[in-house]
Short mmCIF file of C-alpha atoms in Angstrom, two decimals:
data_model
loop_
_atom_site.label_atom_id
_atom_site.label_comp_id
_atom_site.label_asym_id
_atom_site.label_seq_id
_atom_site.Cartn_x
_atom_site.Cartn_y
_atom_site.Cartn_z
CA UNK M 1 -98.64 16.60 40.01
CA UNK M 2 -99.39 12.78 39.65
CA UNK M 3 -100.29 13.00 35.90
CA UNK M 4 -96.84 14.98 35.63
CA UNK M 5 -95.12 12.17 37.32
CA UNK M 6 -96.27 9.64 34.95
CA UNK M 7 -95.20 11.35 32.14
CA UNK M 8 -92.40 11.72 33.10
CA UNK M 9 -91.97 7.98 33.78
CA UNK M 10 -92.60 7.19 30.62
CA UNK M 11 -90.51 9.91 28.78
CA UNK M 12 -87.09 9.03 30.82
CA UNK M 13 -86.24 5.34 30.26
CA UNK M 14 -82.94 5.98 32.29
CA UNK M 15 -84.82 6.93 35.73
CA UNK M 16 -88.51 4.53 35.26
CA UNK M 17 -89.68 4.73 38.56
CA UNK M 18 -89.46 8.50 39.64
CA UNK M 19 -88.93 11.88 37.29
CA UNK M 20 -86.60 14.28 38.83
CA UNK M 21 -88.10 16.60 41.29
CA UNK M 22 -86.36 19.53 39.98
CA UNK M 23 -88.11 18.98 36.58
CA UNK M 24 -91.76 18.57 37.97
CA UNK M 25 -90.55 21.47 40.50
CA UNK M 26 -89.69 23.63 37.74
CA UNK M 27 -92.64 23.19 35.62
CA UNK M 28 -94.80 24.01 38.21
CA UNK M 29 -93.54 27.47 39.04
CA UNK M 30 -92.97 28.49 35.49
CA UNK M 31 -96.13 29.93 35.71
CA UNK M 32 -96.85 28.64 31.96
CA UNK M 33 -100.72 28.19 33.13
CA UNK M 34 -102.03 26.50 30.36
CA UNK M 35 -102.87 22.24 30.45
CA UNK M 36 -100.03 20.57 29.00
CA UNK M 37 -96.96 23.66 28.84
CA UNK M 38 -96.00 22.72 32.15
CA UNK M 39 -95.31 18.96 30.60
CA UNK M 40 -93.78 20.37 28.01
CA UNK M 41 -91.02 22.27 29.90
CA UNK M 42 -90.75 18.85 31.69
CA UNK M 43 -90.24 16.94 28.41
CA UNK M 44 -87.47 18.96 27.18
CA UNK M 45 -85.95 18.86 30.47
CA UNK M 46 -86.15 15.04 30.82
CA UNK M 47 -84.57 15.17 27.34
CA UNK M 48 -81.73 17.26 28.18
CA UNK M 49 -80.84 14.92 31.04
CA UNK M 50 -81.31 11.83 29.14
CA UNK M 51 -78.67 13.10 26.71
CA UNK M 52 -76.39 14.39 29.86
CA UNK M 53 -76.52 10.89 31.53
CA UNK M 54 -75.77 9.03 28.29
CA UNK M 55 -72.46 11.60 28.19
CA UNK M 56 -71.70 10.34 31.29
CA UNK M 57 -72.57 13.70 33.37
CA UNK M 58 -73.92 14.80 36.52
CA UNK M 59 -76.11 17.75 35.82
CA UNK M 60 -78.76 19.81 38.29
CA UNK M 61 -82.01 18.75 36.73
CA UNK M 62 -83.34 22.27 37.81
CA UNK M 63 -80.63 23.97 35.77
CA UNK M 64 -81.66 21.45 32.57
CA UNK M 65 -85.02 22.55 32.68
CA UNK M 66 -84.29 26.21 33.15
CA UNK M 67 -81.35 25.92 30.25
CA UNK M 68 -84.44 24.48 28.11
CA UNK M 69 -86.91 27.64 29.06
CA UNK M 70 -84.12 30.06 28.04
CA UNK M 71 -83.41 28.42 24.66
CA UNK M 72 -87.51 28.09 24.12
CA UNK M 73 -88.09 31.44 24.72
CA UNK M 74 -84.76 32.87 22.44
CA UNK M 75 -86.48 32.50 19.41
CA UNK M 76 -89.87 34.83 20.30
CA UNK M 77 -86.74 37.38 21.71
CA UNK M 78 -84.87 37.14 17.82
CA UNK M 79 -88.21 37.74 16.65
CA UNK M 80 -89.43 40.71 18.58
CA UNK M 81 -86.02 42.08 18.12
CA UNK M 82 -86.46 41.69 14.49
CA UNK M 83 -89.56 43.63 14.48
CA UNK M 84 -88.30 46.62 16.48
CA UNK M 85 -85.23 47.01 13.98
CA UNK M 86 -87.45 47.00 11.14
CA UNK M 87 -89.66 49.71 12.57
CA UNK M 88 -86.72 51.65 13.64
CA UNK M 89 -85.49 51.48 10.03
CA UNK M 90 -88.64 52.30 8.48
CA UNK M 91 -89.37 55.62 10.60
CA UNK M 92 -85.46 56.36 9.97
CA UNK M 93 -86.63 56.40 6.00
CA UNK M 94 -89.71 58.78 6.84
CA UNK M 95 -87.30 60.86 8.91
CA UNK M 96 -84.90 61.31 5.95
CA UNK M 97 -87.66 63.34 3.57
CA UNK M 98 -88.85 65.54 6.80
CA UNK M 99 -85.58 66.42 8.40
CA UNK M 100 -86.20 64.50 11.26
CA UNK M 101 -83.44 62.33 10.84
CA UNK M 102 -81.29 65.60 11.86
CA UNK M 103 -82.82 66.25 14.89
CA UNK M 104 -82.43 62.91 16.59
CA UNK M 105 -78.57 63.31 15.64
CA UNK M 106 -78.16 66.58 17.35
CA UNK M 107 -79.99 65.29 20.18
CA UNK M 108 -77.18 62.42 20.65
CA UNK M 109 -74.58 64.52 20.00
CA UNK M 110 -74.64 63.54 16.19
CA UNK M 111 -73.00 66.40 13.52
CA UNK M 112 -76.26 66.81 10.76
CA UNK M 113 -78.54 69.53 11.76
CA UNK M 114 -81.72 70.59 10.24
CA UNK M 115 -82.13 74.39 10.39
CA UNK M 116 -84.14 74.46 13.24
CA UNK M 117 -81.70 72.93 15.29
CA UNK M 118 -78.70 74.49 13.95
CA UNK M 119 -79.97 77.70 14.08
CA UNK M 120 -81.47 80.46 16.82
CA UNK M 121 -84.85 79.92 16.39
CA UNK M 122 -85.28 84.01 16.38
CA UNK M 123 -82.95 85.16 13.84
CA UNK M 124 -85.39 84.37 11.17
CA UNK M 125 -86.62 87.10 9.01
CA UNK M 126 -89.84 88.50 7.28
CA UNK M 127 -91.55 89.26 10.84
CA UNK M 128 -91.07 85.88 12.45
CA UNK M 129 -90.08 85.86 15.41
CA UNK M 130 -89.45 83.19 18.57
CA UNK M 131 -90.04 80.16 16.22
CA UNK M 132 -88.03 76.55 15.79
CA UNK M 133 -89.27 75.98 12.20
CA UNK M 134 -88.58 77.96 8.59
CA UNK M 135 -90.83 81.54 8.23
CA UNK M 136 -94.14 81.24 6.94
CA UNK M 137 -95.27 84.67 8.15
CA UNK M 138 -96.18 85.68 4.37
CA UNK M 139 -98.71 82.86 4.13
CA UNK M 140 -99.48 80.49 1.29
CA UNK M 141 -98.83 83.32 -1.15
CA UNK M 142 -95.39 84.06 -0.75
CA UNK M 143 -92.97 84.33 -3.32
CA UNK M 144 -90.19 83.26 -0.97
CA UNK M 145 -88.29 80.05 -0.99
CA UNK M 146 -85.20 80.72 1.27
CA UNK M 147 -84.58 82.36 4.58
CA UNK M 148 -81.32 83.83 6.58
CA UNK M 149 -80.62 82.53 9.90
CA UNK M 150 -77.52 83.18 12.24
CA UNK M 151 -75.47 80.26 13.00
CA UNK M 152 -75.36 78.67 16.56
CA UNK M 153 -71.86 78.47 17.18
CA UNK M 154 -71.28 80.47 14.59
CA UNK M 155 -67.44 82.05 13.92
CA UNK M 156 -68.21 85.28 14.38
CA UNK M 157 -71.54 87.25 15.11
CA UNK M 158 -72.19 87.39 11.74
CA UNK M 159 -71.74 84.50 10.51
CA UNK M 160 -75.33 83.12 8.80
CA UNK M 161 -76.74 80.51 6.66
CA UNK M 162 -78.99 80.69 3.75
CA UNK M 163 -81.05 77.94 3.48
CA UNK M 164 -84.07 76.98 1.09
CA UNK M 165 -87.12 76.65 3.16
CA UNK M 166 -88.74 73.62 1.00
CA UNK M 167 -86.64 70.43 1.74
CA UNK M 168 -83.50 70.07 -0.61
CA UNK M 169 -80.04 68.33 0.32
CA UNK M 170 -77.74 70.46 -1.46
CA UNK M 171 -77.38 73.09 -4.02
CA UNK M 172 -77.04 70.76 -7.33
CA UNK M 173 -80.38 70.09 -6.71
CA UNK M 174 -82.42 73.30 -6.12
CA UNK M 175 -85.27 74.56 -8.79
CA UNK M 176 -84.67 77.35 -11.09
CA UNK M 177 -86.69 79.74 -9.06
CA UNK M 178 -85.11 78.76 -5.87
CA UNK M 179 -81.43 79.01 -7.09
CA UNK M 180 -81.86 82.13 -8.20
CA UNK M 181 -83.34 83.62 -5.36
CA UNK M 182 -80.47 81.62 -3.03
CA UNK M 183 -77.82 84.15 -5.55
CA UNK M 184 -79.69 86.92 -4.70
CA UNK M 185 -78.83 86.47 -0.44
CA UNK M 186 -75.10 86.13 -1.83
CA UNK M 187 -75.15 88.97 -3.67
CA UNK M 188 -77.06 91.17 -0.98
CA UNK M 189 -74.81 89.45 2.15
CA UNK M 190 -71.48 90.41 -0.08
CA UNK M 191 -72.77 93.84 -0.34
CA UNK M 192 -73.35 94.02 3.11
CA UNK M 193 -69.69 92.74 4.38
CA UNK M 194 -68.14 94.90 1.78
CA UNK M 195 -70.05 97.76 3.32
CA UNK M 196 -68.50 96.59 6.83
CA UNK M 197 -65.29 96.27 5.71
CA UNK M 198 -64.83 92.14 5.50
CA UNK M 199 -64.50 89.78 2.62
CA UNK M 200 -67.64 87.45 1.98
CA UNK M 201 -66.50 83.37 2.01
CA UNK M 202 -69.29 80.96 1.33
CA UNK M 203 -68.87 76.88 1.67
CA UNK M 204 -71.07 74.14 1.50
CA UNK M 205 -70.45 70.92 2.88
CA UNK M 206 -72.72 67.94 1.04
CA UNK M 207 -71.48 65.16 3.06
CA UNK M 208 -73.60 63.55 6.08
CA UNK M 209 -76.13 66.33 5.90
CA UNK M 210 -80.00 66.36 5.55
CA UNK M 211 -80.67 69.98 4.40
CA UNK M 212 -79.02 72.59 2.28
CA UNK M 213 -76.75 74.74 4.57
CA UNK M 214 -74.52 77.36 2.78
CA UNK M 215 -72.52 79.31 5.39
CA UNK M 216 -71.48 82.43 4.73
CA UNK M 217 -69.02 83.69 7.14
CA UNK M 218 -67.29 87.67 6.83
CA UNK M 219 -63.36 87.98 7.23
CA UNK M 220 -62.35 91.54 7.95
CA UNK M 221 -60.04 92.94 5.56
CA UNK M 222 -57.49 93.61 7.58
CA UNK M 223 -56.82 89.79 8.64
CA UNK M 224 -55.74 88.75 5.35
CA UNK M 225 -56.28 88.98 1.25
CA UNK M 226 -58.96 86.49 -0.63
CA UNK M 227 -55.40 85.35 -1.97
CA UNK M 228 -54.52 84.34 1.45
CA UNK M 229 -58.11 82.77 2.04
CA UNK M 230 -57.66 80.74 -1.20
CA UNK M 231 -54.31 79.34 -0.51
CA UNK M 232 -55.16 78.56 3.11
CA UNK M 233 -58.08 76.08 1.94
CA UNK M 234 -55.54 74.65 -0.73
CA UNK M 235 -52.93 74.02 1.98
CA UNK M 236 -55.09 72.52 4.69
CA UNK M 237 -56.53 70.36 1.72
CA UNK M 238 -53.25 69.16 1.03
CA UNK M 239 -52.07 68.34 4.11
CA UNK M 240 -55.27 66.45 4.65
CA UNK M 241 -54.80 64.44 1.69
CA UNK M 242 -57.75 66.33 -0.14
CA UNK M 243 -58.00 67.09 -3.47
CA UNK M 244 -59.46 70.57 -3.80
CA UNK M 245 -60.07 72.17 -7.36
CA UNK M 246 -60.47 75.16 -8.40
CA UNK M 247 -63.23 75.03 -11.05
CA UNK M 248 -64.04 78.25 -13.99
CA UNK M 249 -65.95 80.86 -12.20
CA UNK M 250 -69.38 81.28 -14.15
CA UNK M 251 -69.36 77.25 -14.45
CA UNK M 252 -72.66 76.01 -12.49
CA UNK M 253 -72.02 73.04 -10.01
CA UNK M 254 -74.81 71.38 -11.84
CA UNK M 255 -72.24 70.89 -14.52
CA UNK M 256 -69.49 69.56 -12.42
CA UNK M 257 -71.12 67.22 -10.57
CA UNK M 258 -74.27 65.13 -9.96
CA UNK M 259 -77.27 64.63 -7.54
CA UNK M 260 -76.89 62.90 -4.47
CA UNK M 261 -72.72 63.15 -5.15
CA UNK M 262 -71.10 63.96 -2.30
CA UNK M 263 -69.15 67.56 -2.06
CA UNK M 264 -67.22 70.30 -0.84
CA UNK M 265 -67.58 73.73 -2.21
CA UNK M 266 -66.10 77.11 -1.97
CA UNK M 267 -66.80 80.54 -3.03
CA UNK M 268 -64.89 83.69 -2.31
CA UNK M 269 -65.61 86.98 -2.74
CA UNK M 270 -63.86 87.36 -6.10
CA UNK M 271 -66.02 84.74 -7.90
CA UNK M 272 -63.31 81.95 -7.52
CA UNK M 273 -64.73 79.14 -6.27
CA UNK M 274 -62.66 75.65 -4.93
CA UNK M 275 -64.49 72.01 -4.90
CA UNK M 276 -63.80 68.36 -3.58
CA UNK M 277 -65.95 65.54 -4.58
CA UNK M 278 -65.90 63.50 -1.50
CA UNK M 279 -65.01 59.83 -1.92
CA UNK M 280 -64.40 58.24 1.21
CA UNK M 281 -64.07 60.46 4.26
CA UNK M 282 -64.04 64.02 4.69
CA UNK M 283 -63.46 66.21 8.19
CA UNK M 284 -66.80 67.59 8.78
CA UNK M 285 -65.12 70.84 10.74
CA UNK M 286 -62.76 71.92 7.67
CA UNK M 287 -64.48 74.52 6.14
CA UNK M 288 -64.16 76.22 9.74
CA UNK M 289 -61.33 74.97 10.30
CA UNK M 290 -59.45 76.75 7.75
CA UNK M 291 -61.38 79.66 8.44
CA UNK M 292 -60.47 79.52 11.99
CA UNK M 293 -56.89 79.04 11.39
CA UNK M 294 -54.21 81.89 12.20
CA UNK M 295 -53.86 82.20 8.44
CA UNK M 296 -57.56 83.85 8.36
CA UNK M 297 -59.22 84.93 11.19
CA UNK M 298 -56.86 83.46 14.13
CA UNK M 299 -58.97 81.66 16.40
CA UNK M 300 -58.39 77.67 15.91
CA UNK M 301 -60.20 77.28 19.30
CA UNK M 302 -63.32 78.22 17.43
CA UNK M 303 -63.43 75.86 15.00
CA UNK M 304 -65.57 73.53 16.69
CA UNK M 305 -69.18 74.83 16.64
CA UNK M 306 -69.62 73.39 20.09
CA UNK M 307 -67.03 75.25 21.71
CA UNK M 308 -68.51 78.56 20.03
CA UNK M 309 -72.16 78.54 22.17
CA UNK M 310 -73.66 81.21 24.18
CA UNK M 311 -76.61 81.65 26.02
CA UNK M 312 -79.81 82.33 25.08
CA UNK M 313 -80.37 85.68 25.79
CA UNK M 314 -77.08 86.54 23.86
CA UNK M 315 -78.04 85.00 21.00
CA UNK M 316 -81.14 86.71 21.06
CA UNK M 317 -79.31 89.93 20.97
CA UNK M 318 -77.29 88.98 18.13
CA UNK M 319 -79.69 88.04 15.78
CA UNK M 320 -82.01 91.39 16.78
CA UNK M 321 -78.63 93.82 16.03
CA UNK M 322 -77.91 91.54 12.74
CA UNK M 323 -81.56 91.92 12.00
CA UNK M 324 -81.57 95.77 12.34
CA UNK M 325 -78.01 95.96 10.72
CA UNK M 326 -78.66 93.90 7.51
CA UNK M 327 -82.60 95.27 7.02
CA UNK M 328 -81.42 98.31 4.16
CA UNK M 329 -79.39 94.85 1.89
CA UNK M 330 -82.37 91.88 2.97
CA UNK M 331 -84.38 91.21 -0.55
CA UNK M 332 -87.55 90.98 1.32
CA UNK M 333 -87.63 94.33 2.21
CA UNK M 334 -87.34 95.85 -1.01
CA UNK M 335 -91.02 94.73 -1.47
#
């Protein structure tokens, strides 16, 4: 304590004869440990009150030296801060190849969903059953590169996605092999709703999304024409200050736009097919929300996916009578 004192004698040319208590208090229960930190807290508290007294001030030396410890110690808190948003950013990057990204959203109430969270882990196909992850029951061999699963939340009972089971964001940039295995679903799931007696309507959304989702989702005939469907999307788009196109029906979306673009895509039963290339903003909900309108199917309390879930076991049972119902159209049982 006496070689602190003297110190501080020296260092405060306003006070020669005695440091401040506080200060020599202060720098003794900082806990610092280590020979001359202590004096340093001391020094910068001194300094602080030299520069107070010359203002003409009456400051707490105490609250000097503890003002000093809290601006010391804000630079090591920038710099661990620093290093946590960094790693946070980095594994946010990893997450964005794997699908990961997704998952954390859904879990914080976020709108992207990888497959496994946006879909009933048991409505996959091909044998596999009870799973959170894409069907690999066929092993390494298998010719397969996309899978049906029944949306959670879905519209309707039947309302599924097809989705490529190797990572890809949207359609404009699936392989050959996997395209054309994607238009043989559509071609088997609008045989199937025919057979049921509802219109097939298919929509993508590529807009804050980490994986390929096309929803397919069956309107009964009875509810309205494909004319009806058609004009409802161009109406809602137009109210919604969207600009929706309707774009030549054997044209390819590779040719209208580009990887990575942002989009909006329909595709009716007919072959017609609508698109927006999203600038700004887009409604995440308005491909169900049109859908969900009383100009379709008459249930705008359902177009929120979140207002649509069920329990488990209920879910279950849909996917098992889909499953059953949909076996004599599914292209991997014609193996």
């Amino acid at each position: 304590m006496g070689s602190c004192v003297k110190r501080e004698r020296m260092l405060d040319p306003v006070a020669p004869l005695s440091a401040p208590a506080g200060l020599t208090l202060c720098a003794a229960q900082s806990g610092m440990g280590g020979a001359g930190q202590g004096d340093w807290w001391v020094q910068r508290g001194c300094s602080n009150l030299r520069r107070a007294r010359s203002r003409g001030r009456r400051v707490d030396p105490e609250v000097l030296c503890e003002g000093a410890m809290w601006r010391s110690c804000l630079p090591f808190f920038l710099m661990a801060l620093a290093f946590f948003l960094a790693g946070f950013l980095l594994l946010l990057r990893w997450s964005r190849g794997t699908g990961t990204i997704a998952s954390i959203a859904v879990a914080f109430g976020g709108e992207e969903r990888v497959p496994a969270c946006m879909t009933l882990a048991f409505s996959f196909w091909r044998g596999c059953r009870g799973r959170a992850e894409p069907p690999h029951s066929h092993g390494p061999d298998s010719s397969f590169q996309c899978y049906l699963a029944l949306a959670k939340g879905g519209l309707s009972p039947d309302h599924v996605l097809v989705l490529p089971i190797g990572h890809c964001q949207s359609m404009v940039e699936l392989a050959s092999e996997v395209l054309e295995e994607l238009e043989q679903y559509k071609s088997s799931l609008k045989k199937f709703f025919r057979s049921k007696g509802k219109r097939y309507v298919a929509f993508e959304r590529n807009y804050r999304s980490q994986h390929l989702q096309l929803q397919v989702v069956p309107v009964p005939q009875d509810c309205c024409t494909t004319e009806d469907i058609k004009e409802a999307f161009l109406v809602q788009a137009e109210e919604q200050q969207l600009e929706l196109l309707e774009i030549p029906e054997h044209s390819a979306l590779k040719q209208i736009v580009q990887a990575g673009t942002p989009y909006f895509y329909v595709e009716l039963d007919t072959g017609e097919k609508l698109f927006h290339r999203i600038r700004k903003h887009f409604p995440l909900q308005f491909g169900r929300e049109v859908l969900a309108s009383e100009a379709v199917l008459g249930m705008p309390g359902r177009a929120d996916w979140r207002s649509c879930q069920v329990g488990r076991e209920e879910e279950a049972a849909a996917a098992q009578a889909f499953r059953q119902a949909f076996a004599p159209f599914d292209i991997a049982q014609e193996d």
